[in-house]
PDB file of C-alpha atoms in Angstrom:
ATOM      1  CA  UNK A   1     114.562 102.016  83.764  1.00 52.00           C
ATOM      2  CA  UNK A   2     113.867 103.975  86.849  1.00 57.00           C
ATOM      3  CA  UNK A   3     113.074 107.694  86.713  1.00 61.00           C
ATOM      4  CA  UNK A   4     114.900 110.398  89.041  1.00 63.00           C
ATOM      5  CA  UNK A   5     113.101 111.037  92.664  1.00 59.00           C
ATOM      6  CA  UNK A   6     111.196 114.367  92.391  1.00 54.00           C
ATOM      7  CA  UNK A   7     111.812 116.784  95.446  1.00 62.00           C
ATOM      8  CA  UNK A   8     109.007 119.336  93.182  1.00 83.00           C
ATOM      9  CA  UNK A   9     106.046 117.378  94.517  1.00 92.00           C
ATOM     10  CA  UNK A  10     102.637 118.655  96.244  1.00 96.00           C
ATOM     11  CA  UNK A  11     100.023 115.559  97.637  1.00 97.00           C
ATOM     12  CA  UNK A  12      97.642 117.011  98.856  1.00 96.00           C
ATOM     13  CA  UNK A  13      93.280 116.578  99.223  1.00 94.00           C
ATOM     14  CA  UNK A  14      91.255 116.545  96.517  1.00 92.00           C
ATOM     15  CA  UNK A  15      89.146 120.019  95.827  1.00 90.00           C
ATOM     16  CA  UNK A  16      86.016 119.759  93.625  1.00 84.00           C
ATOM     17  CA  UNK A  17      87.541 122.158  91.183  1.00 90.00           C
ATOM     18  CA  UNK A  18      90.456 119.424  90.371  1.00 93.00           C
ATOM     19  CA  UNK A  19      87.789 116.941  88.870  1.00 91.00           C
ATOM     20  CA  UNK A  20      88.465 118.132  85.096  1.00 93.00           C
ATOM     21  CA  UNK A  21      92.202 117.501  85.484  1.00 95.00           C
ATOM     22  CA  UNK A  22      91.491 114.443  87.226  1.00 94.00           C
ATOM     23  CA  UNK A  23      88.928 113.180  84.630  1.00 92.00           C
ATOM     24  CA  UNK A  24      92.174 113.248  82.299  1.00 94.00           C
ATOM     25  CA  UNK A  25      94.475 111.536  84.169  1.00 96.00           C
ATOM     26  CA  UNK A  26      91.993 108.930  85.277  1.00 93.00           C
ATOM     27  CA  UNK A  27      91.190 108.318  81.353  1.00 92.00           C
ATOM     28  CA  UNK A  28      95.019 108.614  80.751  1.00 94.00           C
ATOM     29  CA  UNK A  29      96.385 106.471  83.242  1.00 94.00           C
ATOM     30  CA  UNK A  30      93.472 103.286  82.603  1.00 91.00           C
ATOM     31  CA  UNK A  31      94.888 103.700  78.644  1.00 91.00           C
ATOM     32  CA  UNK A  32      98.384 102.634  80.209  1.00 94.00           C
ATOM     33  CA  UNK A  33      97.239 100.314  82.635  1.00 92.00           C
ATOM     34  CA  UNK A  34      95.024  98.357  81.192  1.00 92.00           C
ATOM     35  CA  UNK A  35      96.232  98.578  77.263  1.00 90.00           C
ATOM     36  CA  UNK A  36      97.163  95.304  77.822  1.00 89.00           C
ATOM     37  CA  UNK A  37      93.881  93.844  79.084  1.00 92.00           C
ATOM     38  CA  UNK A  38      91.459  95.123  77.596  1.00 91.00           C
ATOM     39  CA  UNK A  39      90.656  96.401  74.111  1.00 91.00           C
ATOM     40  CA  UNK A  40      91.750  99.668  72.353  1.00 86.00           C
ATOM     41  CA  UNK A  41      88.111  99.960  71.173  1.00 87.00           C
ATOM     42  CA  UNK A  42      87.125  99.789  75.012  1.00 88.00           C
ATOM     43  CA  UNK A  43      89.353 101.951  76.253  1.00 86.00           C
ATOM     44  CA  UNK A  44      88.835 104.424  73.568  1.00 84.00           C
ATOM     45  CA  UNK A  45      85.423 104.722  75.012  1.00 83.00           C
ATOM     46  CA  UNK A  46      86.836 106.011  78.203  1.00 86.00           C
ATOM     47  CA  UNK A  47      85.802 109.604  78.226  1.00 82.00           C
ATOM     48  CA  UNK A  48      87.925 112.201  80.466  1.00 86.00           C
ATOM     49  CA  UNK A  49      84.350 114.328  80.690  1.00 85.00           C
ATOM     50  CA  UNK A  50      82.739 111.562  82.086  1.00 82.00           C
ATOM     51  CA  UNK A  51      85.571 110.476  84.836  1.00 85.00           C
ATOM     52  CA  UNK A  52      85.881 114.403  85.537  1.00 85.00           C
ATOM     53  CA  UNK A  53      82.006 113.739  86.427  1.00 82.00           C
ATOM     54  CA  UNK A  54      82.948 110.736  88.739  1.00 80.00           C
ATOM     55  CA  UNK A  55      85.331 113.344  90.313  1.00 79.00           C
ATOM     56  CA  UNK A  56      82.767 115.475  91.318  1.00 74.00           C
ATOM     57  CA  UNK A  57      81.365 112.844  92.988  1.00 69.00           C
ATOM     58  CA  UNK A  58      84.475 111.382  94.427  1.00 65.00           C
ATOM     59  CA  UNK A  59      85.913 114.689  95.815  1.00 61.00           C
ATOM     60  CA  UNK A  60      82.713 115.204  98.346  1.00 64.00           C
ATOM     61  CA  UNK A  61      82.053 112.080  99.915  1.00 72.00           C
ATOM     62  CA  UNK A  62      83.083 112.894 103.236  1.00 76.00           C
ATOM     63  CA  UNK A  63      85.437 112.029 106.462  1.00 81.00           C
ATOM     64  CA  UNK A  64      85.620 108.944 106.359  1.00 89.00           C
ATOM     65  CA  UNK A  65      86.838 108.868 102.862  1.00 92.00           C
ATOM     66  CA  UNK A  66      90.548 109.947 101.995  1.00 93.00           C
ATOM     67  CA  UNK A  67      91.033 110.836  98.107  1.00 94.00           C
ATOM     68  CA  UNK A  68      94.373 112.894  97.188  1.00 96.00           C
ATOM     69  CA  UNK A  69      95.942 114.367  93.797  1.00 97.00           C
ATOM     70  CA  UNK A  70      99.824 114.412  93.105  1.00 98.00           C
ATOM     71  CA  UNK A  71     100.764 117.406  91.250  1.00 98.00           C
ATOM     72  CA  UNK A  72     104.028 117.801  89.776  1.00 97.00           C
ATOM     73  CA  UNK A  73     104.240 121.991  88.652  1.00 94.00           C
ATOM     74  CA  UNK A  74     101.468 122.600  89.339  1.00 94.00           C
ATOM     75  CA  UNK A  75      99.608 119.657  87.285  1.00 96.00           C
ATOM     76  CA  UNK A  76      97.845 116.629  88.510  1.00 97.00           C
ATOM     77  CA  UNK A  77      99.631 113.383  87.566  1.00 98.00           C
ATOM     78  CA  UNK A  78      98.163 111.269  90.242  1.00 98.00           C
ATOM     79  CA  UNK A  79      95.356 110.562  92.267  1.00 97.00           C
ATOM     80  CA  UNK A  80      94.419 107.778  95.059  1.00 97.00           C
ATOM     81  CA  UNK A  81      91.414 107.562  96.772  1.00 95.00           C
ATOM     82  CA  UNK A  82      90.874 104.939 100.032  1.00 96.00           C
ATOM     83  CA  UNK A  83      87.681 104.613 102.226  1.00 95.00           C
ATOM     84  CA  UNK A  84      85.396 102.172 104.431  1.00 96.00           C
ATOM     85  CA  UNK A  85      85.635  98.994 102.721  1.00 97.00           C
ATOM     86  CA  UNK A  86      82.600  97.958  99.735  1.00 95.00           C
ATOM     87  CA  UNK A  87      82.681  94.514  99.881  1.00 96.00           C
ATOM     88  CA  UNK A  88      80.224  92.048 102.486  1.00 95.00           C
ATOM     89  CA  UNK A  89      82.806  89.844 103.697  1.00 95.00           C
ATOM     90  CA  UNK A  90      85.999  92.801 103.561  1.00 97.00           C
ATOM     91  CA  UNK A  91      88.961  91.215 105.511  1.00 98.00           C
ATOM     92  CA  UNK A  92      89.489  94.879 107.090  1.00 98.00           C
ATOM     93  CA  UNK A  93      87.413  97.737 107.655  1.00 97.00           C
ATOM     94  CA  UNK A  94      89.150 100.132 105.286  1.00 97.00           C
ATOM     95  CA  UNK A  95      89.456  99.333 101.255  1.00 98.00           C
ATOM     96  CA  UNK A  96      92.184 101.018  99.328  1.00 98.00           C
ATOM     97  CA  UNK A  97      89.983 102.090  96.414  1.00 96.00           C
ATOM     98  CA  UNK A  98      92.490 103.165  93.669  1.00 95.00           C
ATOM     99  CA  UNK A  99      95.771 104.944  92.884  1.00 97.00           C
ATOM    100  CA  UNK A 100      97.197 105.884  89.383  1.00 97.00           C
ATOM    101  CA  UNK A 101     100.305 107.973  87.959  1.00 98.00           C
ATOM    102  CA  UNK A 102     100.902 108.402  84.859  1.00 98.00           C
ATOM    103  CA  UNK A 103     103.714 106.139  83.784  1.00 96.00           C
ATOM    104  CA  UNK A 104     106.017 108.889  83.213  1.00 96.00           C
ATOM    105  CA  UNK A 105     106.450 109.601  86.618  1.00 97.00           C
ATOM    106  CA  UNK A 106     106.619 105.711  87.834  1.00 95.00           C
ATOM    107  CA  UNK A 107     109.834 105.395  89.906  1.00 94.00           C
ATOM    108  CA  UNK A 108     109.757 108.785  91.050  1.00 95.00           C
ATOM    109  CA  UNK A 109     108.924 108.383  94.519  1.00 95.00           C
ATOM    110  CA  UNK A 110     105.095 110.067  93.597  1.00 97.00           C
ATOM    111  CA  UNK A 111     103.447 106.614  93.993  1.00 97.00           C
ATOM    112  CA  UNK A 112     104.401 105.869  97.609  1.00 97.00           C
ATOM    113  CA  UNK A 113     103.730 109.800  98.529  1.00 97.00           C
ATOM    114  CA  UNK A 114     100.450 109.137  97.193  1.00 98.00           C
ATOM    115  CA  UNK A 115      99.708 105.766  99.196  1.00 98.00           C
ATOM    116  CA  UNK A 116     101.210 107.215 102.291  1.00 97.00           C
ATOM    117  CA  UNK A 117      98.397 110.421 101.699  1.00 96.00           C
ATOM    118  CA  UNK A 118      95.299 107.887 101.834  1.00 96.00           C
ATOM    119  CA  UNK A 119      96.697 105.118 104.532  1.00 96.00           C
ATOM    120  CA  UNK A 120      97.685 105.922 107.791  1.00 93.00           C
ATOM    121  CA  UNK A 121     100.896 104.023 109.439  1.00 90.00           C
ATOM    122  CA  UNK A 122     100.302 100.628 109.510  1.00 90.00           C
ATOM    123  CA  UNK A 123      97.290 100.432 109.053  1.00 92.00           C
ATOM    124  CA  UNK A 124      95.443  97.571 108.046  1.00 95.00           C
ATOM    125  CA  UNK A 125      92.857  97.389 104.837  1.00 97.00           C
ATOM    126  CA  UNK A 126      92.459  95.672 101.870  1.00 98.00           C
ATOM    127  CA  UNK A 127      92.538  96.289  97.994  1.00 98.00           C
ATOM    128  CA  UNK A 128      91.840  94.773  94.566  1.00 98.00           C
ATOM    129  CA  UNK A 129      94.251  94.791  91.721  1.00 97.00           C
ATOM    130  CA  UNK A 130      94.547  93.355  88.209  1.00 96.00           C
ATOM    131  CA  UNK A 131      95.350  90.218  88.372  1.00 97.00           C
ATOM    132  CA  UNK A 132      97.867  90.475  85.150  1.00 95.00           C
ATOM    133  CA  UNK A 133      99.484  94.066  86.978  1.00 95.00           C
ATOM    134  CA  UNK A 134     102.915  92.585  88.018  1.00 95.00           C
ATOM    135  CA  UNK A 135     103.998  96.325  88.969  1.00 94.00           C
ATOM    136  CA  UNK A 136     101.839  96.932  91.030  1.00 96.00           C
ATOM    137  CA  UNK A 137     102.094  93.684  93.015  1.00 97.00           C
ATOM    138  CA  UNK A 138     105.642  94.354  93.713  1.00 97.00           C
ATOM    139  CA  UNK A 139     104.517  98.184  94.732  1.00 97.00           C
ATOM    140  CA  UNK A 140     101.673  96.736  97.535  1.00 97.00           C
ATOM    141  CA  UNK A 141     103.755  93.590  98.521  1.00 98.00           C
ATOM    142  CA  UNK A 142     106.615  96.601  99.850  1.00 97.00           C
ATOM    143  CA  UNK A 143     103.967  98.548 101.415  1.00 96.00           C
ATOM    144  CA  UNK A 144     103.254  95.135 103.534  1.00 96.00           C
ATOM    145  CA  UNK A 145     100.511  93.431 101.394  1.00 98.00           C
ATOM    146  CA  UNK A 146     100.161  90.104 100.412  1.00 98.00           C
ATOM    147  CA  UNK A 147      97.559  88.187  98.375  1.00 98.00           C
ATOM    148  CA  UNK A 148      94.890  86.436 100.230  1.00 98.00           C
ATOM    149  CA  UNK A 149      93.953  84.077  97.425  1.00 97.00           C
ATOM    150  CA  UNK A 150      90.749  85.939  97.080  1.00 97.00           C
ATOM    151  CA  UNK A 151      89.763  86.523  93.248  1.00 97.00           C
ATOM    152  CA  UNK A 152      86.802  87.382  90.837  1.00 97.00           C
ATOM    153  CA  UNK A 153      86.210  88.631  87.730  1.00 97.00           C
ATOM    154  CA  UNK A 154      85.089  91.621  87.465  1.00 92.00           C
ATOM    155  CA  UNK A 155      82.821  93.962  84.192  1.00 92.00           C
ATOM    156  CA  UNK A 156      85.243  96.711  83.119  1.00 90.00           C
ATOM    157  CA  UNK A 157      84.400  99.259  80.571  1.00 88.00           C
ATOM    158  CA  UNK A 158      82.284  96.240  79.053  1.00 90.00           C
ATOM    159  CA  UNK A 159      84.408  93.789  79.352  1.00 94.00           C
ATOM    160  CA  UNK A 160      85.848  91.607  82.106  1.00 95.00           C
ATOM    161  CA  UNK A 161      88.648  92.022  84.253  1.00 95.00           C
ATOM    162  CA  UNK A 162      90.075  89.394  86.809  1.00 97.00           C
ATOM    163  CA  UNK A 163      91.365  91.139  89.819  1.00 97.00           C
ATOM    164  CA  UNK A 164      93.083  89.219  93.276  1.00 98.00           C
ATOM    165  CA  UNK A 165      92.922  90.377  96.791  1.00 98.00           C
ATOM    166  CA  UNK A 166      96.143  91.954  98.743  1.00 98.00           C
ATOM    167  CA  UNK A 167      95.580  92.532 102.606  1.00 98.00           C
ATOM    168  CA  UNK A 168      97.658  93.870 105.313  1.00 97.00           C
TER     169      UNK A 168
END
């Protein structure tokens, strides 16, 4: 089922005073994400105060860095966040950090507004995803990804998480 295209959307830059809102959506949107992969008790440990704190953070690192909020009346429902790439041997400069709706609004349009809001034209960079997140496969492989057979395992919430490479 595919939702309607919203015409009622703002994307815009991240302000410090959006990390509350953004704490709950981040905790929200990892609950549907990763229900799947990782356990309830974990997850339940996710704390929107303490991803509102990582916002704080987030939403003053600088130029280089390119984190944006979706807001649908007026209310955050989305956030991405891209920057110079984290890893030693990065296949491109730039890393595509993160970006999360909540899954009411998948289908809507909101996701690519938000991707096109941290990554200019075609430009090329690098992110990692779950590995079991068949969604979002199909949403980078149309934005002109494609896995790189890269993969690792990586701690989440106390736990482990395998995630694979898609470059472009």
């Amino acid at each position: 089922m595919t939702a309607e295209p919203r015409t009622d959307i703002v994307v815009r830059p991240v302000r410090d005073v959006d990390a509350e809102a953004l704490g709950r959506v981040h905790a929200t949107c990892w609950h549907e994400t990763y229900d799947h992969l990782i356990s309830t008790a974990a997850l339940e440990a996710v704390s929107p105060k303490r991803m509102a704190e990582l916002w704080t953070h987030w939403a003053a690192q600088g130029d280089d860095y390119r984190m944006s909020a979706a807001l649908v009346d007026g209310e955050i429902v989305g956030f991405v966040g891209s920057g110079p790439a984290r890893d030693e041997d990065a296949p491109r400069p730039r890393e595509l950090y993160f970006i999360y709706l909540l899954d009411q609004f998948h289908g809507t349009g909101i996701g690519q507004q938000l991707f096109d809001a941290a990554v200019e034209g075609d430009e090329g960079l690098y992110l990692w995803v779950a590995e079991d997140n068949p969604r979002a496969h199909r949403f980078y492989a149309r934005n002109g990804f494609a896995l790189d057979g890269a993969s690792h395992v990586e701690p989440f919430l106390g736990e482990e998480l395998t995630e694979v490479r898609f470059v472009r």
